[in-house]
mmCIF file of C-alpha atoms in Angstrom:
data_model
loop_
_atom_site.group_PDB
_atom_site.id
_atom_site.type_symbol
_atom_site.label_atom_id
_atom_site.label_comp_id
_atom_site.label_asym_id
_atom_site.label_seq_id
_atom_site.Cartn_x
_atom_site.Cartn_y
_atom_site.Cartn_z
ATOM 1 C CA UNK A 162 31.503 27.133 -16.594
ATOM 2 C CA UNK A 163 30.102 23.591 -16.902
ATOM 3 C CA UNK A 164 27.108 22.776 -14.720
ATOM 4 C CA UNK A 165 26.871 19.693 -12.472
ATOM 5 C CA UNK A 166 25.038 16.627 -13.784
ATOM 6 C CA UNK A 167 21.360 16.412 -12.903
ATOM 7 C CA UNK A 168 20.277 13.887 -10.318
ATOM 8 C CA UNK A 169 16.863 12.623 -11.438
ATOM 9 C CA UNK A 170 15.975 9.008 -12.204
ATOM 10 C CA UNK A 171 12.434 9.541 -13.433
ATOM 11 C CA UNK A 172 12.526 10.533 -17.134
ATOM 12 C CA UNK A 173 9.617 12.967 -16.723
ATOM 13 C CA UNK A 174 11.333 14.850 -13.915
ATOM 14 C CA UNK A 175 14.643 14.711 -15.743
ATOM 15 C CA UNK A 176 13.071 16.264 -18.843
ATOM 16 C CA UNK A 177 11.529 19.020 -16.738
ATOM 17 C CA UNK A 178 14.824 19.802 -15.014
ATOM 18 C CA UNK A 179 16.587 19.846 -18.371
ATOM 19 C CA UNK A 180 14.045 22.313 -19.705
ATOM 20 C CA UNK A 181 14.814 24.509 -16.695
ATOM 21 C CA UNK A 182 18.543 24.275 -17.436
ATOM 22 C CA UNK A 183 18.053 25.317 -21.060
ATOM 23 C CA UNK A 184 15.881 28.248 -19.960
ATOM 24 C CA UNK A 185 18.297 29.446 -17.289
ATOM 25 C CA UNK A 186 21.729 28.724 -18.742
ATOM 26 C CA UNK A 187 23.284 31.997 -19.992
ATOM 27 C CA UNK A 188 24.660 30.225 -23.049
ATOM 28 C CA UNK A 189 21.103 29.660 -24.287
ATOM 29 C CA UNK A 190 18.282 31.306 -22.303
ATOM 30 C CA UNK A 191 15.515 29.589 -24.268
ATOM 31 C CA UNK A 192 12.517 28.633 -22.095
ATOM 32 C CA UNK A 193 10.499 27.411 -25.096
ATOM 33 C CA UNK A 194 12.661 24.427 -26.035
ATOM 34 C CA UNK A 195 10.870 21.082 -25.717
ATOM 35 C CA UNK A 196 12.684 18.258 -23.949
ATOM 36 C CA UNK A 197 11.739 14.594 -23.832
ATOM 37 C CA UNK A 198 13.638 11.694 -22.297
ATOM 38 C CA UNK A 199 13.193 8.244 -23.826
ATOM 39 C CA UNK A 200 15.271 5.668 -21.968
ATOM 40 C CA UNK A 201 18.883 6.747 -22.279
ATOM 41 C CA UNK A 202 18.117 9.259 -25.012
ATOM 42 C CA UNK A 203 17.418 12.982 -24.570
ATOM 43 C CA UNK A 204 15.610 14.767 -27.402
ATOM 44 C CA UNK A 205 15.556 18.555 -27.595
ATOM 45 C CA UNK A 206 13.420 20.405 -30.150
ATOM 46 C CA UNK A 207 12.590 24.018 -30.877
ATOM 47 C CA UNK A 208 14.073 27.095 -32.506
ATOM 48 C CA UNK A 209 17.252 28.890 -31.443
ATOM 49 C CA UNK A 210 18.426 32.220 -32.869
ATOM 50 C CA UNK A 211 22.011 31.316 -33.845
ATOM 51 C CA UNK A 212 24.177 28.287 -34.758
ATOM 52 C CA UNK A 213 26.310 28.990 -31.677
ATOM 53 C CA UNK A 214 23.300 28.562 -29.402
ATOM 54 C CA UNK A 215 22.337 25.360 -31.209
ATOM 55 C CA UNK A 216 25.775 23.920 -30.394
ATOM 56 C CA UNK A 217 25.417 25.175 -26.820
ATOM 57 C CA UNK A 218 22.214 23.153 -26.411
ATOM 58 C CA UNK A 219 24.199 19.946 -26.878
ATOM 59 C CA UNK A 220 26.873 21.143 -24.446
ATOM 60 C CA UNK A 221 24.380 21.995 -21.719
ATOM 61 C CA UNK A 222 22.517 18.690 -22.080
ATOM 62 C CA UNK A 223 25.782 16.751 -22.116
ATOM 63 C CA UNK A 224 26.881 18.376 -18.864
ATOM 64 C CA UNK A 225 23.506 17.627 -17.281
ATOM 65 C CA UNK A 226 23.206 14.052 -18.582
ATOM 66 C CA UNK A 227 26.711 12.767 -19.378
ATOM 67 C CA UNK A 228 25.491 9.169 -19.709
ATOM 68 C CA UNK A 229 22.644 9.885 -22.135
ATOM 69 C CA UNK A 230 22.591 9.947 -25.902
ATOM 70 C CA UNK A 231 21.690 13.439 -27.111
ATOM 71 C CA UNK A 232 19.412 14.049 -30.088
ATOM 72 C CA UNK A 233 19.559 17.785 -30.688
ATOM 73 C CA UNK A 234 16.704 18.493 -33.108
ATOM 74 C CA UNK A 235 16.695 22.239 -32.596
ATOM 75 C CA UNK A 236 16.730 24.395 -35.700
ATOM 76 C CA UNK A 237 18.279 27.804 -36.254
ATOM 77 C CA UNK A 238 15.758 30.589 -36.831
ATOM 78 C CA UNK A 239 14.642 30.895 -40.446
ATOM 79 C CA UNK A 240 14.904 34.310 -42.057
ATOM 80 C CA UNK A 241 13.045 34.135 -45.357
ATOM 81 C CA UNK A 242 12.663 37.138 -47.640
ATOM 82 C CA UNK A 243 10.364 39.922 -46.436
ATOM 83 C CA UNK A 244 6.740 39.273 -47.395
ATOM 84 C CA UNK A 245 4.447 41.792 -49.135
ATOM 85 C CA UNK A 246 2.640 44.116 -46.714
ATOM 86 C CA UNK A 247 -0.539 42.909 -45.070
ATOM 87 C CA UNK A 248 -3.316 45.477 -45.298
ATOM 88 C CA UNK A 249 -5.000 45.859 -41.923
ATOM 89 C CA UNK A 250 -8.729 46.580 -42.087
ATOM 90 C CA UNK B 1337 -1.325 54.598 -46.299
ATOM 91 C CA UNK B 1338 1.363 54.051 -43.714
ATOM 92 C CA UNK B 1339 3.489 50.948 -43.397
ATOM 93 C CA UNK B 1340 4.751 49.586 -40.088
ATOM 94 C CA UNK B 1341 7.397 46.845 -40.044
ATOM 95 C CA UNK B 1342 7.561 44.704 -36.923
ATOM 96 C CA UNK B 1343 9.383 41.770 -35.404
ATOM 97 C CA UNK B 1344 9.788 40.425 -31.884
ATOM 98 C CA UNK B 1345 12.053 38.024 -30.073
ATOM 99 C CA UNK B 1346 15.280 38.556 -31.969
ATOM 100 C CA UNK B 1347 17.155 37.592 -28.761
ATOM 101 C CA UNK B 1348 20.312 39.417 -29.812
ATOM 102 C CA UNK B 1349 23.513 38.136 -28.254
ATOM 103 C CA UNK B 1350 27.163 38.752 -28.953
ATOM 104 C CA UNK B 1351 26.836 35.938 -31.501
ATOM 105 C CA UNK B 1352 24.269 38.051 -33.397
ATOM 106 C CA UNK B 1353 26.783 40.711 -34.424
ATOM 107 C CA UNK B 1354 26.666 41.328 -38.170
ATOM 108 C CA UNK B 1355 23.798 38.879 -38.684
ATOM 109 C CA UNK B 1356 20.681 41.022 -38.218
ATOM 110 C CA UNK B 1357 21.640 44.185 -40.070
ATOM 111 C CA UNK B 1358 21.889 42.521 -43.528
ATOM 112 C CA UNK B 1359 18.344 41.225 -43.034
ATOM 113 C CA UNK B 1360 17.079 44.699 -42.185
ATOM 114 C CA UNK B 1361 18.903 46.727 -44.817
ATOM 115 C CA UNK B 1362 15.813 47.228 -47.020
ATOM 116 C CA UNK B 1363 13.606 48.378 -44.154
ATOM 117 C CA UNK B 1364 13.602 52.037 -45.137
ATOM 118 C CA UNK B 1365 12.231 51.070 -48.564
ATOM 119 C CA UNK B 1366 9.591 48.747 -47.134
ATOM 120 C CA UNK B 1367 8.256 50.689 -44.146
ATOM 121 C CA UNK B 1368 7.800 54.045 -42.444
ATOM 122 C CA UNK B 1369 8.761 52.805 -38.978
ATOM 123 C CA UNK B 1370 10.214 49.658 -37.412
ATOM 124 C CA UNK B 1371 8.627 48.230 -34.272
ATOM 125 C CA UNK B 1372 10.381 45.707 -32.022
ATOM 126 C CA UNK B 1373 8.037 43.662 -29.820
ATOM 127 C CA UNK B 1374 10.341 42.779 -26.940
ATOM 128 C CA UNK B 1375 12.936 40.114 -26.150
ATOM 129 C CA UNK B 1376 15.408 42.335 -27.900
ATOM 130 C CA UNK B 1377 18.341 40.633 -26.181
ATOM 131 C CA UNK B 1378 19.212 37.090 -25.167
ATOM 132 C CA UNK B 1379 19.610 37.791 -21.463
ATOM 133 C CA UNK B 1380 19.303 41.516 -20.892
ATOM 134 C CA UNK B 1381 23.031 42.212 -20.779
ATOM 135 C CA UNK B 1382 24.403 45.615 -21.737
ATOM 136 C CA UNK B 1383 26.830 44.040 -24.226
ATOM 137 C CA UNK B 1384 23.931 42.343 -25.973
ATOM 138 C CA UNK B 1385 22.049 45.639 -26.178
ATOM 139 C CA UNK B 1386 25.145 47.230 -27.716
ATOM 140 C CA UNK B 1387 25.233 44.533 -30.399
ATOM 141 C CA UNK B 1388 21.580 45.187 -31.210
ATOM 142 C CA UNK B 1389 22.126 48.954 -31.203
ATOM 143 C CA UNK B 1390 24.871 48.504 -33.804
ATOM 144 C CA UNK B 1391 22.645 46.283 -35.924
ATOM 145 C CA UNK B 1392 19.895 48.929 -35.800
ATOM 146 C CA UNK B 1393 22.077 51.951 -36.466
ATOM 147 C CA UNK B 1394 21.386 54.130 -39.486
ATOM 148 C CA UNK B 1395 18.529 52.039 -40.854
ATOM 149 C CA UNK B 1396 16.944 55.251 -42.076
ATOM 150 C CA UNK B 1397 13.580 55.023 -40.312
ATOM 151 C CA UNK B 1398 12.277 55.493 -36.752
ATOM 152 C CA UNK B 1399 12.763 52.448 -34.511
ATOM 153 C CA UNK B 1400 10.348 51.946 -31.605
ATOM 154 C CA UNK B 1401 10.654 49.110 -29.091
ATOM 155 C CA UNK B 1402 9.330 47.601 -25.900
ATOM 156 C CA UNK B 1403 11.288 45.284 -23.645
ATOM 157 C CA UNK B 1404 10.425 41.632 -23.043
ATOM 158 C CA UNK B 1405 11.092 39.160 -20.260
ATOM 159 C CA UNK B 1406 14.530 38.271 -21.683
ATOM 160 C CA UNK B 1407 15.515 41.933 -21.390
ATOM 161 C CA UNK B 1408 14.811 41.719 -17.644
ATOM 162 C CA UNK B 1409 16.823 38.526 -17.031
ATOM 163 C CA UNK B 1410 20.035 40.287 -15.942
ATOM 164 C CA UNK B 1411 18.147 42.735 -13.753
ATOM 165 C CA UNK B 1412 19.263 45.689 -15.857
ATOM 166 C CA UNK B 1413 16.288 46.651 -18.022
ATOM 167 C CA UNK B 1414 16.976 50.362 -17.600
ATOM 168 C CA UNK B 1415 20.528 49.872 -18.880
ATOM 169 C CA UNK B 1416 19.237 47.984 -21.912
ATOM 170 C CA UNK B 1417 16.793 50.808 -22.612
ATOM 171 C CA UNK B 1418 19.518 53.428 -22.145
ATOM 172 C CA UNK B 1419 21.953 51.755 -24.552
ATOM 173 C CA UNK B 1420 19.263 51.439 -27.195
ATOM 174 C CA UNK B 1421 18.004 54.942 -26.481
ATOM 175 C CA UNK B 1422 21.498 56.336 -26.994
ATOM 176 C CA UNK B 1423 21.418 54.699 -30.427
ATOM 177 C CA UNK B 1424 18.147 56.441 -31.287
ATOM 178 C CA UNK B 1425 15.741 53.601 -30.495
ATOM 179 C CA UNK B 1426 12.597 54.836 -28.722
ATOM 180 C CA UNK B 1427 12.037 52.271 -25.952
ATOM 181 C CA UNK B 1428 8.551 52.616 -24.492
ATOM 182 C CA UNK B 1429 7.126 51.402 -21.172
ATOM 183 C CA UNK B 1430 3.677 52.820 -20.594
ATOM 184 C CA UNK B 1431 4.532 55.618 -22.968
ATOM 185 C CA UNK B 1432 3.512 56.937 -26.356
ATOM 186 C CA UNK B 1433 5.414 58.048 -29.403
ATOM 187 C CA UNK B 1434 3.772 59.958 -32.207
ATOM 188 C CA UNK B 1435 5.045 60.033 -35.729
ATOM 189 C CA UNK B 1436 4.020 62.237 -38.606
ATOM 190 C CA UNK B 1437 4.087 60.087 -41.751
ATOM 191 C CA UNK B 1438 3.439 62.216 -44.824
ATOM 192 C CA UNK B 1439 0.762 64.170 -42.980
ATOM 193 C CA UNK B 1440 -0.797 61.176 -41.213
ATOM 194 C CA UNK B 1441 -0.367 61.104 -37.438
ATOM 195 C CA UNK B 1442 0.522 57.690 -36.059
ATOM 196 C CA UNK B 1443 0.359 57.123 -32.315
ATOM 197 C CA UNK B 1444 2.151 54.097 -30.898
ATOM 198 C CA UNK B 1445 1.576 53.139 -27.266
ATOM 199 C CA UNK B 1446 4.186 50.711 -25.960
ATOM 200 C CA UNK B 1447 4.352 48.551 -22.845
ATOM 201 C CA UNK B 1448 5.850 45.166 -22.032
ATOM 202 C CA UNK B 1449 2.609 43.836 -20.617
ATOM 203 C CA UNK B 1450 2.695 40.653 -18.560
ATOM 204 C CA UNK B 1451 0.900 37.386 -17.891
ATOM 205 C CA UNK B 1452 -2.041 36.025 -15.896
ATOM 206 C CA UNK B 1453 -4.266 34.281 -18.383
ATOM 207 C CA UNK B 1454 -7.561 34.814 -20.098
ATOM 208 C CA UNK B 1455 -11.220 34.958 -19.196
ATOM 209 C CA UNK B 1456 -12.240 31.650 -17.660
ATOM 210 C CA UNK B 1457 -8.649 30.532 -16.995
ATOM 211 C CA UNK B 1458 -6.794 33.305 -15.243
ATOM 212 C CA UNK B 1459 -5.021 34.286 -12.085
ATOM 213 C CA UNK B 1460 -6.560 36.890 -9.778
ATOM 214 C CA UNK B 1461 -5.240 39.151 -7.034
ATOM 215 C CA UNK B 1462 -6.203 36.687 -4.319
ATOM 216 C CA UNK B 1463 -4.354 34.633 -1.733
ATOM 217 C CA UNK B 1464 -0.618 34.815 -1.285
ATOM 218 C CA UNK B 1465 1.213 38.102 -1.664
ATOM 219 C CA UNK B 1466 3.257 36.553 -4.468
ATOM 220 C CA UNK B 1467 0.112 35.815 -6.479
ATOM 221 C CA UNK B 1468 -1.286 39.265 -5.831
ATOM 222 C CA UNK B 1469 1.984 40.840 -6.970
ATOM 223 C CA UNK B 1470 2.007 38.703 -10.118
ATOM 224 C CA UNK B 1471 -1.430 39.835 -11.226
ATOM 225 C CA UNK B 1472 -0.894 43.404 -9.989
ATOM 226 C CA UNK B 1473 2.111 43.733 -12.299
ATOM 227 C CA UNK B 1474 -0.099 42.909 -15.278
ATOM 228 C CA UNK B 1475 -2.888 45.189 -14.106
ATOM 229 C CA UNK B 1476 -0.476 48.101 -13.738
ATOM 230 C CA UNK B 1477 0.883 47.573 -17.256
ATOM 231 C CA UNK B 1478 -2.689 47.444 -18.599
ATOM 232 C CA UNK B 1479 -3.629 50.600 -16.705
ATOM 233 C CA UNK B 1480 -0.655 52.395 -18.228
ATOM 234 C CA UNK B 1481 -1.827 51.418 -21.720
ATOM 235 C CA UNK B 1482 -5.325 52.602 -20.825
ATOM 236 C CA UNK B 1483 -4.068 55.986 -19.592
ATOM 237 C CA UNK B 1484 -1.967 56.581 -22.674
ATOM 238 C CA UNK B 1485 -4.739 55.607 -25.070
ATOM 239 C CA UNK B 1486 -7.246 57.836 -23.299
ATOM 240 C CA UNK B 1487 -5.021 60.823 -24.038
ATOM 241 C CA UNK B 1488 -3.903 59.875 -27.524
ATOM 242 C CA UNK B 1489 -5.418 61.471 -30.567
ATOM 243 C CA UNK B 1490 -3.953 60.336 -33.853
ATOM 244 C CA UNK B 1491 -5.156 59.228 -37.252
ATOM 245 C CA UNK B 1492 -3.788 55.738 -36.643
ATOM 246 C CA UNK B 1493 -3.331 54.214 -33.186
ATOM 247 C CA UNK B 1494 -1.237 51.107 -32.590
ATOM 248 C CA UNK B 1495 -0.355 49.292 -29.365
ATOM 249 C CA UNK B 1496 2.995 47.520 -29.147
ATOM 250 C CA UNK B 1497 3.562 44.976 -26.392
ATOM 251 C CA UNK B 1498 5.554 41.830 -25.693
ATOM 252 C CA UNK B 1499 2.957 39.595 -24.031
ATOM 253 C CA UNK B 1500 -0.226 38.608 -25.842
ATOM 254 C CA UNK B 1501 -3.591 40.268 -25.195
ATOM 255 C CA UNK B 1502 -5.588 37.371 -26.707
ATOM 256 C CA UNK B 1503 -5.708 33.591 -26.890
ATOM 257 C CA UNK B 1504 -5.982 33.584 -30.696
ATOM 258 C CA UNK B 1505 -2.303 34.256 -31.314
ATOM 259 C CA UNK B 1506 -1.229 31.638 -28.741
ATOM 260 C CA UNK B 1507 -2.769 28.720 -30.651
ATOM 261 C CA UNK B 1508 0.026 26.210 -31.143
ATOM 262 C CA UNK B 1509 1.467 26.741 -27.680
ATOM 263 C CA UNK B 1510 0.576 24.224 -24.961
ATOM 264 C CA UNK B 1511 -2.699 25.470 -23.479
ATOM 265 C CA UNK B 1512 -1.243 24.867 -20.010
ATOM 266 C CA UNK B 1513 1.105 27.829 -20.445
ATOM 267 C CA UNK B 1514 -1.332 30.350 -21.916
ATOM 268 C CA UNK B 1515 -1.527 32.016 -18.514
ATOM 269 C CA UNK B 1516 2.218 32.708 -18.685
ATOM 270 C CA UNK B 1517 2.046 34.134 -22.189
ATOM 271 C CA UNK B 1518 -0.442 36.936 -21.830
ATOM 272 C CA UNK B 1519 -3.519 38.389 -20.232
ATOM 273 C CA UNK B 1520 -6.975 39.580 -21.218
ATOM 274 C CA UNK B 1521 -6.270 42.673 -19.126
ATOM 275 C CA UNK B 1522 -4.038 43.881 -21.951
ATOM 276 C CA UNK B 1523 -6.844 43.638 -24.512
ATOM 277 C CA UNK B 1524 -9.459 45.587 -22.586
ATOM 278 C CA UNK B 1525 -7.918 49.056 -22.995
ATOM 279 C CA UNK B 1526 -7.285 48.365 -26.689
ATOM 280 C CA UNK B 1527 -10.972 47.581 -27.182
ATOM 281 C CA UNK B 1528 -12.060 50.536 -25.064
ATOM 282 C CA UNK B 1529 -10.065 52.896 -27.275
ATOM 283 C CA UNK B 1530 -10.819 51.060 -30.513
ATOM 284 C CA UNK B 1531 -7.207 51.034 -31.670
ATOM 285 C CA UNK B 1532 -6.292 50.010 -35.202
ATOM 286 C CA UNK B 1533 -3.763 47.259 -34.469
ATOM 287 C CA UNK B 1534 -2.031 45.448 -31.602
ATOM 288 C CA UNK B 1535 1.384 43.873 -32.126
ATOM 289 C CA UNK B 1536 3.084 41.462 -29.746
ATOM 290 C CA UNK B 1537 5.734 38.735 -29.573
ATOM 291 C CA UNK B 1538 6.691 36.207 -26.852
ATOM 292 C CA UNK B 1539 4.733 33.191 -28.135
ATOM 293 C CA UNK B 1540 7.283 31.414 -30.347
ATOM 294 C CA UNK B 1541 4.971 28.523 -31.144
ATOM 295 C CA UNK B 1542 1.862 30.655 -31.431
ATOM 296 C CA UNK B 1543 -0.199 31.816 -34.393
ATOM 297 C CA UNK B 1544 0.290 34.950 -36.463
ATOM 298 C CA UNK B 1545 -3.160 36.541 -36.377
ATOM 299 C CA UNK B 1546 -6.148 37.073 -34.128
ATOM 300 C CA UNK B 1547 -8.619 39.643 -32.846
ATOM 301 C CA UNK B 1548 -9.688 41.001 -29.509
ATOM 302 C CA UNK B 1549 -13.243 40.563 -28.240
ATOM 303 C CA UNK B 1550 -13.982 43.987 -29.686
ATOM 304 C CA UNK B 1551 -12.570 43.100 -33.103
ATOM 305 C CA UNK B 1552 -9.190 44.833 -32.952
ATOM 306 C CA UNK B 1553 -6.663 43.007 -35.179
ATOM 307 C CA UNK B 1554 -3.819 41.389 -33.209
ATOM 308 C CA UNK B 1555 -0.609 40.154 -34.810
ATOM 309 C CA UNK B 1556 2.040 37.937 -33.198
ATOM 310 C CA UNK B 1557 5.328 39.010 -34.776
ATOM 311 C CA UNK B 1558 7.625 36.713 -32.774
ATOM 312 C CA UNK B 1559 10.438 35.894 -35.173
ATOM 313 C CA UNK B 1560 10.005 32.100 -34.908
ATOM 314 C CA UNK B 1561 6.364 32.618 -35.946
ATOM 315 C CA UNK B 1562 6.857 34.979 -38.889
ATOM 316 C CA UNK B 1563 10.115 33.281 -40.033
ATOM 317 C CA UNK B 1564 11.148 36.488 -41.779
ATOM 318 C CA UNK B 1565 13.229 39.516 -40.821
ATOM 319 C CA UNK B 1566 9.986 41.451 -40.197
ATOM 320 C CA UNK B 1567 6.367 41.718 -41.289
ATOM 321 C CA UNK B 1568 4.930 44.890 -42.778
ATOM 322 C CA UNK B 1569 1.415 46.077 -41.957
ATOM 323 C CA UNK B 1570 -0.280 48.715 -44.115
ATOM 324 C CA UNK B 1571 -2.896 50.915 -42.498
ATOM 325 C CA UNK B 1572 -5.112 53.676 -43.811
ATOM 326 C CA UNK B 1573 -6.586 56.306 -41.518
ATOM 327 C CA UNK B 1574 -10.334 56.097 -40.957
ATOM 328 C CA UNK B 1575 -11.997 58.622 -43.294
ATOM 329 C CA UNK B 1576 -13.861 60.217 -40.397
ATOM 330 C CA UNK B 1577 -10.788 60.409 -38.174
ATOM 331 C CA UNK B 1578 -9.575 63.857 -37.323
ATOM 332 C CA UNK B 1579 -5.963 64.823 -37.665
ATOM 333 C CA UNK B 1580 -5.858 67.187 -34.711
ATOM 334 C CA UNK B 1581 -2.829 66.468 -32.580
ATOM 335 C CA UNK B 1582 -2.536 66.949 -28.882
ATOM 336 C CA UNK B 1583 0.437 68.924 -27.742
ATOM 337 C CA UNK B 1584 0.173 68.397 -24.012
ATOM 338 C CA UNK B 1585 1.025 64.726 -23.814
ATOM 339 C CA UNK B 1586 3.409 62.248 -25.429
ATOM 340 C CA UNK B 1587 6.841 61.257 -24.395
ATOM 341 C CA UNK B 1588 8.544 61.335 -27.725
ATOM 342 C CA UNK B 1589 7.950 62.600 -31.225
ATOM 343 C CA UNK B 1590 9.478 62.067 -34.570
ATOM 344 C CA UNK B 1591 8.812 63.072 -38.121
ATOM 345 C CA UNK B 1592 9.151 60.866 -41.142
#
């Protein structure tokens, strides 16, 4: 269910509230995403586990800030090939 | 030599179905056991645990896990543990599992751990009840690790947790949140027992390697840090270590 838009004029507070939304929204649940607000532009960065959750980041921010431009710079988790074992000494 | 594969923070959701298993299909060739360092699910829902259980089924090696904060989000951590346990995953919370790997005994103590910070920048059990409860939760997790290690005799001893026991593996995270990412209380029992390795997750922007004050190697295996399906750690038993096993304590056993 879409969430109500956020009511915060100060970009610092707005970024903080957006970070809370991204941490607490069941579509995402990612507390480690980094949010900055520059004028009318919201930038979100960090790693998400799946492409679906990357799309959900844009949805959640759009619901919270319908009048802002959204720059979703999140990346989907990289899964390179397994590395050789590390010997622990 | 024994080989332990590990990863944390896979955050499995219903959208993870069919995506993790192909990345883990060579595990049985690469390692003797697979350790999951918490944040197994996205939000601690039973359906998410079922997806992960399917992804982990029939990998052909023992799977040992601890829960993370994400696995508590829905308020059903016991259900998450039960679903995974039904699928053969050994989910530990202040408990020990011992494996016999080609004649080498491997003891793995597992606990979620918790936060509070590190020497010089830490919370204490002082003031409001909420603050006392916060730190007490960490202290109780650390005491459980201490109790288990005091009773564990094995050729190789490993501690698996979700939160970090050291600052080293948090480098890269904002220093302001270190106190929410781990606690020195978790390192103390590992040093006291002189374990061989500590594995943790939780710090997505942290660093892969560090050591405790006492020199115990610590590895952050959070998936966003290792950027691989898992890391494998090879350990040899100390030449002077005995192989006598205790029979009166340990919550689970398995043979490899």
